[in-house]
Amino acid sequence: MPRYHIWTIGCQMNKAESERLGSLFEQQGYRATAVAGEADIIVLNSCVVRQSAENRVTNKLHAIKALKKSNPDLVIALTGCYVNSDTAGLKKKFPHVDHFFKPGDFPEWLEEAGPGQALPLNPSPAVYVPITQGCDNFCSYCIVPYRRGRERSRPVAEIVREVAELVRRGAKEVTLLGQNVDSYGHDLPERPELADLLGELNEIDGLARLRFLTNHPKDMSSRLIEAVASLDKVCEQINLPVQAGDNDILRLMRRGYTVEHYRRLITEIRSKVPDIALSTDVIVGFPSETEEQFRHTFSLLSELRFDTVHIAAYSPRPGTIAARELADDVPAAEKARRLSEIEQLQKSIATEINARLLGETVEVLVEGRKKGKWQGRTRSDKLVFFSDNADHPGQLVNIRIDKTSPWSLQGKIEVNMTDLK
Ligand code: SF4
């Protein structure tokens, strides 16, 4: 039986697409292998959002050259955001790679099964479902619109059918994915909004939870916030990337909103959904960012107190507006210091937020086992570990929290809630 190996780095979109590719392989009679050297076909699903990710991809591409040399029949394919429109140039650089295909495109040699067949046969309890591809925003630092193209929304009916099928196959939680889910539907004839889509999905029997990401502060609507407040399956959790807490830096980033707008949005979300868990993304060391401007970001994060902050140091991405027009003039050591300062701040905030859950009982969707413990997530997306001898994957269980840290919670099982199996 032929074997396939998929190597994936990057965002949840890449993970979702790799899962679908794997499903197509399975339906064509391939079996997965975790060992690249045993595979008949290797797919690298790449990311170039930061220089460190791009380096990992090129290292991997060089490393598998030896496998092709010892097995000339091995098929190697490259997808993800490393793949640009210059496939001839890529082929010249990596002659041992047989196929290049853009993210989200299923290659012709796999498409015979048809896109509907790409759904995993045995999905995990929590699955990702892409609802849009591409992005129209062109934030000055971001390479994604150049690689994934302009925004395309999938029709509501198609997504509803797909989610219902995933639920029929065992999924309990669905995270809707897009580079900017808040502008979902603007390119469809009926112009549905994300709030409409959530309303339809909320009706699916057997589905326990709905999430969505990534949001854009300039496009998030009051209707969407109200949908989170009123739809019982939509989890009380929102990721809303701020990127910087200084208006001049936001302007250079071409984000299309101000700090004041962002602050108002957070106030609105918290007043309509009081128990919301919020996360954000921040870039430090953007070109020309002064110490004072960095302090504005630091103060905003201290003031708004997020559950989670994803922090990155700026790295120029060739082809973007920032790489073309702005000098990468914050020294690497300074970027590292700013990053570390925010990490320390966030660690203390998350410690306090999570400590409030000590002694509380939380609902956890069990996703699997790690290091001898069951692990799952709360509706607010907190990672929870617990020990128990019974079998729990895909179940909703009640866990009484007896230990907290900034990154995760631990507890003991109380009562099995609903075994949705
Ligand atoms: S919204 Fe901005 S950061 Fe996000 S994918 Fe689009 S261009 Fe990139």
Coordinates of C-alpha atoms and ligand atoms in Angstrom, one line a residue:
M1 CA 0.0 0.0 0.0
P2 CA 1.6 3.4 -1.0
R3 CA 2.3 5.8 1.8
Y4 CA 2.1 9.6 2.1
H5 CA 3.8 12.0 4.5
I6 CA 2.6 15.6 5.1
W7 CA 4.8 18.1 6.9
T8 CA 2.9 21.2 8.0
I9 CA 3.9 24.5 9.6
G10 CA 2.1 27.8 10.0
C11 CA -1.4 28.8 10.8
Q12 CA -4.6 26.8 11.4
M13 CA -5.5 27.3 7.7
N14 CA -2.5 25.2 6.7
K15 CA -3.4 22.6 9.3
A16 CA -7.0 22.4 8.0
E17 CA -5.7 22.1 4.4
S18 CA -3.2 19.4 5.3
E19 CA -6.0 17.4 7.0
R20 CA -8.1 17.6 3.8
L21 CA -5.1 16.6 1.7
G22 CA -4.5 13.7 3.9
S23 CA -8.1 12.7 3.5
L24 CA -7.8 12.8 -0.3
F25 CA -4.7 10.5 -0.1
E26 CA -6.5 8.1 2.1
Q27 CA -9.4 7.8 -0.3
Q28 CA -7.0 7.1 -3.1
G29 CA -5.6 4.1 -1.2
Y30 CA -2.6 5.8 0.5
R31 CA -1.8 5.4 4.2
A32 CA -0.1 8.0 6.3
T33 CA 3.4 7.6 7.6
A34 CA 5.1 9.9 10.2
V35 CA 8.5 8.9 8.7
A36 CA 9.4 10.9 5.6
G37 CA 11.9 8.3 4.4
E38 CA 9.2 5.6 4.2
A39 CA 6.8 7.7 2.1
D40 CA 6.1 7.4 -1.7
I41 CA 4.8 10.9 -1.7
I42 CA 5.8 13.8 0.5
V43 CA 3.8 17.1 0.7
L44 CA 5.4 20.1 2.5
N45 CA 2.8 22.6 3.5
S46 CA 4.8 25.8 4.0
C47 CA 4.6 29.2 5.8
V48 CA 6.5 32.4 5.1
V49 CA 4.8 34.7 7.5
R50 CA 8.1 35.3 9.3
Q51 CA 11.7 34.8 8.3
S52 CA 12.1 32.0 10.9
A53 CA 9.2 30.0 9.3
E54 CA 10.7 30.5 5.8
N55 CA 14.1 29.3 7.0
R56 CA 12.4 26.1 8.3
V57 CA 10.8 25.5 4.9
T58 CA 14.1 26.0 3.0
N59 CA 15.9 23.7 5.5
K60 CA 13.3 21.0 5.0
L61 CA 13.4 21.4 1.2
H62 CA 17.2 20.9 1.3
A63 CA 17.0 18.0 3.8
I64 CA 14.6 15.9 1.6
K65 CA 16.8 16.2 -1.4
A66 CA 18.8 13.2 -0.2
L67 CA 15.6 11.1 0.0
K68 CA 14.8 11.9 -3.7
K69 CA 18.4 10.9 -4.6
S70 CA 18.1 7.5 -2.9
N71 CA 14.6 7.0 -4.3
P72 CA 14.0 8.7 -7.6
D73 CA 10.4 7.4 -7.7
L74 CA 9.6 9.5 -4.6
V75 CA 7.1 12.3 -5.4
I76 CA 7.7 15.6 -3.6
A77 CA 5.1 18.4 -3.6
L78 CA 5.3 21.9 -2.1
T79 CA 2.2 23.9 -1.1
G80 CA 1.4 26.7 1.3
C81 CA 2.5 30.4 1.3
Y82 CA 6.0 29.6 0.0
V83 CA 4.5 28.9 -3.4
N84 CA 4.3 32.1 -5.5
S85 CA 3.2 32.5 -9.1
D86 CA 6.8 32.0 -10.3
T87 CA 6.7 28.2 -10.3
A88 CA 9.4 28.1 -13.0
G89 CA 11.7 30.0 -10.6
L90 CA 10.8 27.6 -7.8
K91 CA 11.5 24.6 -10.0
K92 CA 14.9 26.0 -10.9
K93 CA 15.7 26.5 -7.2
F94 CA 14.3 23.1 -6.1
P95 CA 14.6 20.8 -9.0
H96 CA 13.9 17.7 -6.8
V97 CA 10.4 19.0 -6.1
D98 CA 7.8 17.5 -8.6
H99 CA 4.7 19.6 -8.0
F100 CA 4.1 23.2 -6.7
F101 CA 0.5 24.2 -5.9
K102 CA -1.0 27.3 -4.3
P103 CA -2.5 27.1 -0.8
G104 CA -6.1 25.9 -0.8
D105 CA -5.8 24.5 -4.4
F106 CA -6.1 20.8 -4.6
P107 CA -3.6 19.5 -7.2
E108 CA -5.1 17.9 -10.4
W109 CA -3.5 14.6 -9.6
L110 CA -5.5 14.4 -6.4
E111 CA -8.7 16.1 -7.5
E112 CA -10.3 13.0 -9.0
A113 CA -11.9 12.3 -5.7
G114 CA -13.6 15.7 -5.9
P115 CA -13.6 18.5 -3.3
G116 CA -16.5 17.0 -1.3
Q117 CA -14.3 13.9 -0.7
A118 CA -11.6 16.0 1.1
L119 CA -13.4 15.9 4.4
P120 CA -11.7 13.7 7.0
L121 CA -13.5 10.3 7.4
N122 CA -12.8 10.2 11.1
P123 CA -12.5 13.9 12.1
S124 CA -11.1 14.9 15.5
P125 CA -13.6 16.2 18.0
A126 CA -12.5 19.8 17.2
V127 CA -12.1 20.6 13.5
Y128 CA -11.2 23.6 11.3
V129 CA -13.4 24.6 8.4
P130 CA -12.1 27.3 6.0
I131 CA -14.9 29.7 5.0
T132 CA -12.8 32.2 3.0
Q133 CA -9.6 32.1 1.1
G134 CA -7.3 35.0 0.6
C135 CA -7.3 38.6 1.9
D136 CA -8.1 42.0 0.4
N137 CA -6.4 44.1 3.1
F138 CA -2.7 44.3 2.2
C139 CA -1.4 45.2 5.7
S140 CA 2.0 46.6 4.9
Y141 CA 4.0 43.8 6.7
C142 CA 1.9 40.8 5.4
I143 CA 2.8 38.5 2.6
V144 CA -0.5 36.5 2.8
P145 CA -2.5 38.5 0.1
Y146 CA 0.3 38.0 -2.4
R147 CA 0.3 34.2 -1.9
R148 CA -3.3 33.4 -1.1
G149 CA -4.8 35.9 -3.5
R150 CA -7.9 38.1 -3.1
E151 CA -10.7 37.1 -0.7
R152 CA -13.1 34.4 -1.9
S153 CA -16.0 33.4 0.4
R154 CA -17.6 29.9 0.2
P155 CA -21.4 29.9 0.0
V156 CA -23.4 29.5 3.2
A157 CA -25.2 26.3 2.0
E158 CA -21.9 24.6 1.1
I159 CA -20.4 25.3 4.5
V160 CA -23.6 24.2 6.3
R161 CA -23.6 20.9 4.4
E162 CA -19.9 20.4 5.2
V163 CA -20.2 21.1 8.9
A164 CA -23.3 18.8 9.1
E165 CA -21.3 16.0 7.5
L166 CA -18.3 16.6 9.8
V167 CA -20.7 16.4 12.8
R168 CA -22.2 13.2 11.4
R169 CA -18.7 11.8 11.2
G170 CA -18.0 12.6 14.8
A171 CA -16.8 16.3 15.1
K172 CA -18.3 18.2 18.1
E173 CA -16.6 21.6 17.7
V174 CA -16.0 23.6 14.5
T175 CA -13.7 26.6 14.1
L176 CA -14.5 28.6 11.0
L177 CA -11.3 29.9 9.4
G178 CA -10.4 32.8 7.2
Q179 CA -7.7 35.5 7.0
N180 CA -10.5 38.0 7.8
V181 CA -13.7 36.2 8.8
D182 CA -15.4 39.6 9.5
S183 CA -15.6 40.4 5.8
Y184 CA -17.1 36.9 5.0
G185 CA -19.8 37.0 2.4
H186 CA -19.2 40.5 0.9
D187 CA -18.3 38.8 -2.4
L188 CA -21.3 36.5 -2.5
P189 CA -24.6 37.4 -4.4
E190 CA -26.8 37.5 -1.2
R191 CA -24.0 39.2 0.8
P192 CA -24.5 37.1 3.9
E193 CA -22.5 38.1 7.0
L194 CA -20.6 35.9 9.4
A195 CA -23.4 36.4 11.9
D196 CA -25.9 34.9 9.4
L197 CA -23.6 31.9 8.8
L198 CA -23.2 31.3 12.6
G199 CA -27.0 31.5 12.9
E200 CA -27.5 28.7 10.4
L201 CA -24.7 26.5 11.8
N202 CA -26.1 27.0 15.3
E203 CA -29.1 24.9 14.2
I204 CA -27.1 21.7 13.4
D205 CA -28.0 18.9 15.8
G206 CA -25.0 17.2 17.5
L207 CA -22.7 20.2 17.0
A208 CA -21.7 21.4 20.5
R209 CA -19.5 24.4 19.8
L210 CA -18.6 27.0 17.2
R211 CA -15.6 29.4 17.0
F212 CA -14.2 31.6 14.3
L213 CA -10.9 33.3 13.5
T214 CA -9.2 35.6 12.5
N215 CA -11.1 38.8 13.1
H216 CA -10.2 42.3 11.8
P217 CA -10.9 45.3 14.1
K218 CA -11.9 47.5 11.1
D219 CA -14.6 45.0 9.9
M220 CA -16.0 43.4 13.1
S221 CA -19.7 44.3 13.3
S222 CA -22.1 44.8 16.2
R223 CA -24.3 42.1 14.6
L224 CA -21.4 39.6 15.0
I225 CA -20.9 40.5 18.7
E226 CA -24.7 40.1 19.2
A227 CA -24.5 36.7 17.5
V228 CA -21.8 35.6 20.0
A229 CA -23.9 36.9 22.8
S230 CA -27.2 35.2 21.7
L231 CA -26.2 31.9 19.9
D232 CA -25.8 29.1 22.5
K233 CA -23.2 27.1 20.5
V234 CA -20.9 30.1 19.7
C235 CA -18.2 30.0 22.3
E236 CA -17.4 33.1 24.5
Q237 CA -14.0 33.6 22.9
I238 CA -12.7 36.1 20.3
N239 CA -9.3 36.7 18.8
L240 CA -9.0 40.3 17.8
P241 CA -5.5 41.2 16.6
V242 CA -4.5 44.7 17.6
Q243 CA -0.9 44.5 16.3
A244 CA 0.2 47.8 17.9
G245 CA -1.1 50.3 20.5
D246 CA 0.2 53.4 18.7
N247 CA -1.8 55.2 16.0
D248 CA 1.3 56.2 13.9
I249 CA 2.5 52.6 13.9
L250 CA -1.0 51.3 13.0
R251 CA -1.0 53.8 10.1
L252 CA 2.3 52.5 8.8
M253 CA 1.0 49.0 9.2
R254 CA -2.0 50.1 7.1
R255 CA -4.4 48.4 9.5
G256 CA -7.3 50.8 8.9
Y257 CA -8.3 51.5 12.5
T258 CA -7.1 53.6 15.5
V259 CA -6.4 52.6 19.0
E260 CA -9.5 54.5 20.1
H261 CA -11.7 52.4 17.7
Y262 CA -10.1 49.2 19.0
R263 CA -10.7 50.2 22.6
R264 CA -14.4 50.9 21.8
L265 CA -14.8 47.5 20.2
I266 CA -13.4 45.7 23.2
T267 CA -15.7 47.7 25.5
E268 CA -18.7 46.8 23.3
I269 CA -17.7 43.1 23.3
R270 CA -17.2 43.0 27.1
S271 CA -20.5 44.8 27.7
K272 CA -22.5 42.4 25.5
V273 CA -20.6 39.2 26.4
P274 CA -19.4 39.7 29.9
D275 CA -17.6 36.4 30.3
I276 CA -15.8 36.6 27.0
A277 CA -12.2 35.4 26.8
L278 CA -10.1 37.7 24.5
S279 CA -6.9 37.1 22.7
T280 CA -4.8 39.4 20.5
D281 CA -1.8 39.5 18.3
V282 CA 1.0 42.0 18.6
I283 CA 4.1 42.9 16.5
V284 CA 7.0 44.6 18.2
G285 CA 9.9 46.4 16.6
F286 CA 8.0 47.5 13.5
P287 CA 10.1 49.9 11.3
S288 CA 10.6 53.3 13.1
E289 CA 8.9 52.1 16.4
T290 CA 10.3 54.3 19.1
E291 CA 10.5 53.3 22.8
E292 CA 7.6 55.7 23.4
Q293 CA 5.5 54.0 20.7
F294 CA 6.3 50.6 22.2
R295 CA 5.2 51.9 25.6
H296 CA 1.8 52.8 24.1
T297 CA 1.4 49.1 23.0
F298 CA 2.6 48.0 26.5
S299 CA 0.1 50.3 28.2
L300 CA -2.8 49.2 26.0
L301 CA -2.1 45.5 26.8
S302 CA -1.9 46.3 30.5
E303 CA -5.2 48.2 30.3
L304 CA -7.2 45.7 28.3
R305 CA -5.8 42.6 30.0
F306 CA -6.2 39.8 27.4
D307 CA -6.4 36.1 28.2
T308 CA -3.8 35.4 25.5
V309 CA -1.4 37.6 23.5
H310 CA 0.5 36.2 20.5
I311 CA 3.7 38.3 20.2
A312 CA 6.0 38.4 17.2
A313 CA 9.1 40.5 16.5
Y314 CA 8.8 42.2 13.1
S315 CA 10.8 40.6 10.3
P316 CA 10.6 42.1 6.8
R317 CA 8.9 39.9 4.1
P318 CA 10.3 40.5 0.7
G319 CA 7.5 41.7 -1.7
T320 CA 5.5 43.5 1.0
I321 CA 4.9 47.3 1.2
A322 CA 6.8 47.5 4.5
A323 CA 9.8 45.6 3.1
R324 CA 9.9 48.0 0.0
E325 CA 9.3 51.3 1.7
L326 CA 10.3 51.1 5.4
A327 CA 13.8 50.5 6.8
D328 CA 14.0 47.6 9.3
D329 CA 15.7 49.9 11.7
V330 CA 14.9 48.5 15.2
P331 CA 18.0 46.5 16.2
A332 CA 17.4 42.7 16.8
A333 CA 18.4 43.0 20.4
E334 CA 15.9 45.8 21.0
K335 CA 13.1 43.8 19.3
A336 CA 14.0 40.8 21.6
R337 CA 13.8 43.1 24.7
R338 CA 10.4 44.5 23.7
L339 CA 9.1 41.0 23.0
S340 CA 10.4 39.7 26.3
E341 CA 8.8 42.7 28.2
I342 CA 5.4 41.9 26.7
E343 CA 5.8 38.2 27.4
Q344 CA 6.5 39.0 31.1
L345 CA 3.5 41.3 31.3
Q346 CA 1.2 38.8 29.7
K347 CA 2.5 36.0 31.9
S348 CA 1.5 37.9 35.0
I349 CA -1.9 38.9 33.5
A350 CA -2.7 35.4 32.4
T351 CA -1.6 34.0 35.8
E352 CA -4.2 36.3 37.5
I353 CA -7.0 35.6 35.0
N354 CA -6.5 31.8 35.2
A355 CA -6.2 31.8 39.0
R356 CA -9.8 33.1 39.2
L357 CA -10.8 29.7 37.9
L358 CA -9.4 27.8 40.9
G359 CA -12.2 25.8 42.5
E360 CA -14.6 26.5 39.6
T361 CA -16.1 23.8 37.4
V362 CA -15.6 24.2 33.7
E363 CA -17.0 22.4 30.7
V364 CA -14.3 20.7 28.7
L365 CA -14.4 19.1 25.2
V366 CA -11.9 16.2 25.4
E367 CA -9.7 16.1 22.4
G368 CA -7.2 13.4 23.3
R369 CA -4.3 12.3 25.5
K370 CA -0.9 13.8 26.2
K371 CA 1.7 12.5 28.6
G372 CA -0.7 10.1 30.2
K373 CA -3.4 12.8 30.8
W374 CA -6.6 13.7 29.0
Q375 CA -6.6 17.1 27.4
G376 CA -9.3 19.4 26.1
R377 CA -10.5 23.0 26.0
T378 CA -13.1 25.1 27.7
R379 CA -15.5 27.2 25.8
S380 CA -13.1 30.1 26.5
D381 CA -10.4 28.1 24.8
K382 CA -8.4 27.3 27.9
L383 CA -6.3 24.2 27.8
V384 CA -7.3 21.7 30.6
F385 CA -5.6 18.5 31.7
F386 CA -7.1 15.8 33.9
S387 CA -6.5 12.2 34.8
D388 CA -9.1 9.5 34.5
N389 CA -9.2 5.8 33.5
A390 CA -12.3 6.0 31.4
D391 CA -12.3 6.7 27.7
H392 CA -13.2 10.3 27.0
P393 CA -12.4 11.6 23.4
G394 CA -15.2 13.6 22.0
Q395 CA -17.0 13.9 25.3
L396 CA -18.1 17.0 27.1
V397 CA -17.0 16.6 30.7
N398 CA -17.2 18.8 33.8
I399 CA -13.8 19.4 35.4
R400 CA -13.2 21.0 38.8
I401 CA -10.1 23.1 38.5
D402 CA -7.5 22.5 41.3
K403 CA -4.3 24.0 39.7
T404 CA -3.8 26.9 37.3
S405 CA -0.8 28.4 35.4
P406 CA -0.6 31.1 32.8
W407 CA -0.8 28.5 30.0
S408 CA -3.1 25.8 31.2
L409 CA -5.4 24.4 33.9
Q410 CA -5.6 21.1 35.7
G411 CA -8.4 19.5 37.5
K412 CA -10.6 16.5 38.4
I413 CA -13.5 15.1 36.5
E414 CA -16.9 15.7 38.1
V415 CA -19.9 14.6 36.2
N416 CA -20.0 13.5 32.6
M417 CA -22.1 16.1 30.8
T418 CA -23.4 14.9 27.5
D419 CA -21.8 12.0 25.8
L420 CA -22.7 13.2 22.3
K421 CA -21.5 9.9 20.7
Ligands
SF4_1 S1 -5.7 41.2 7.4 FE1 -3.7 42.0 7.2 S2 -2.4 40.6 8.5 FE2 -4.3 39.5 8.1 S3 -3.9 38.2 6.3 FE3 -4.9 40.2 5.6 S4 -3.1 41.4 5.0 FE4 -2.3 39.8 6.4

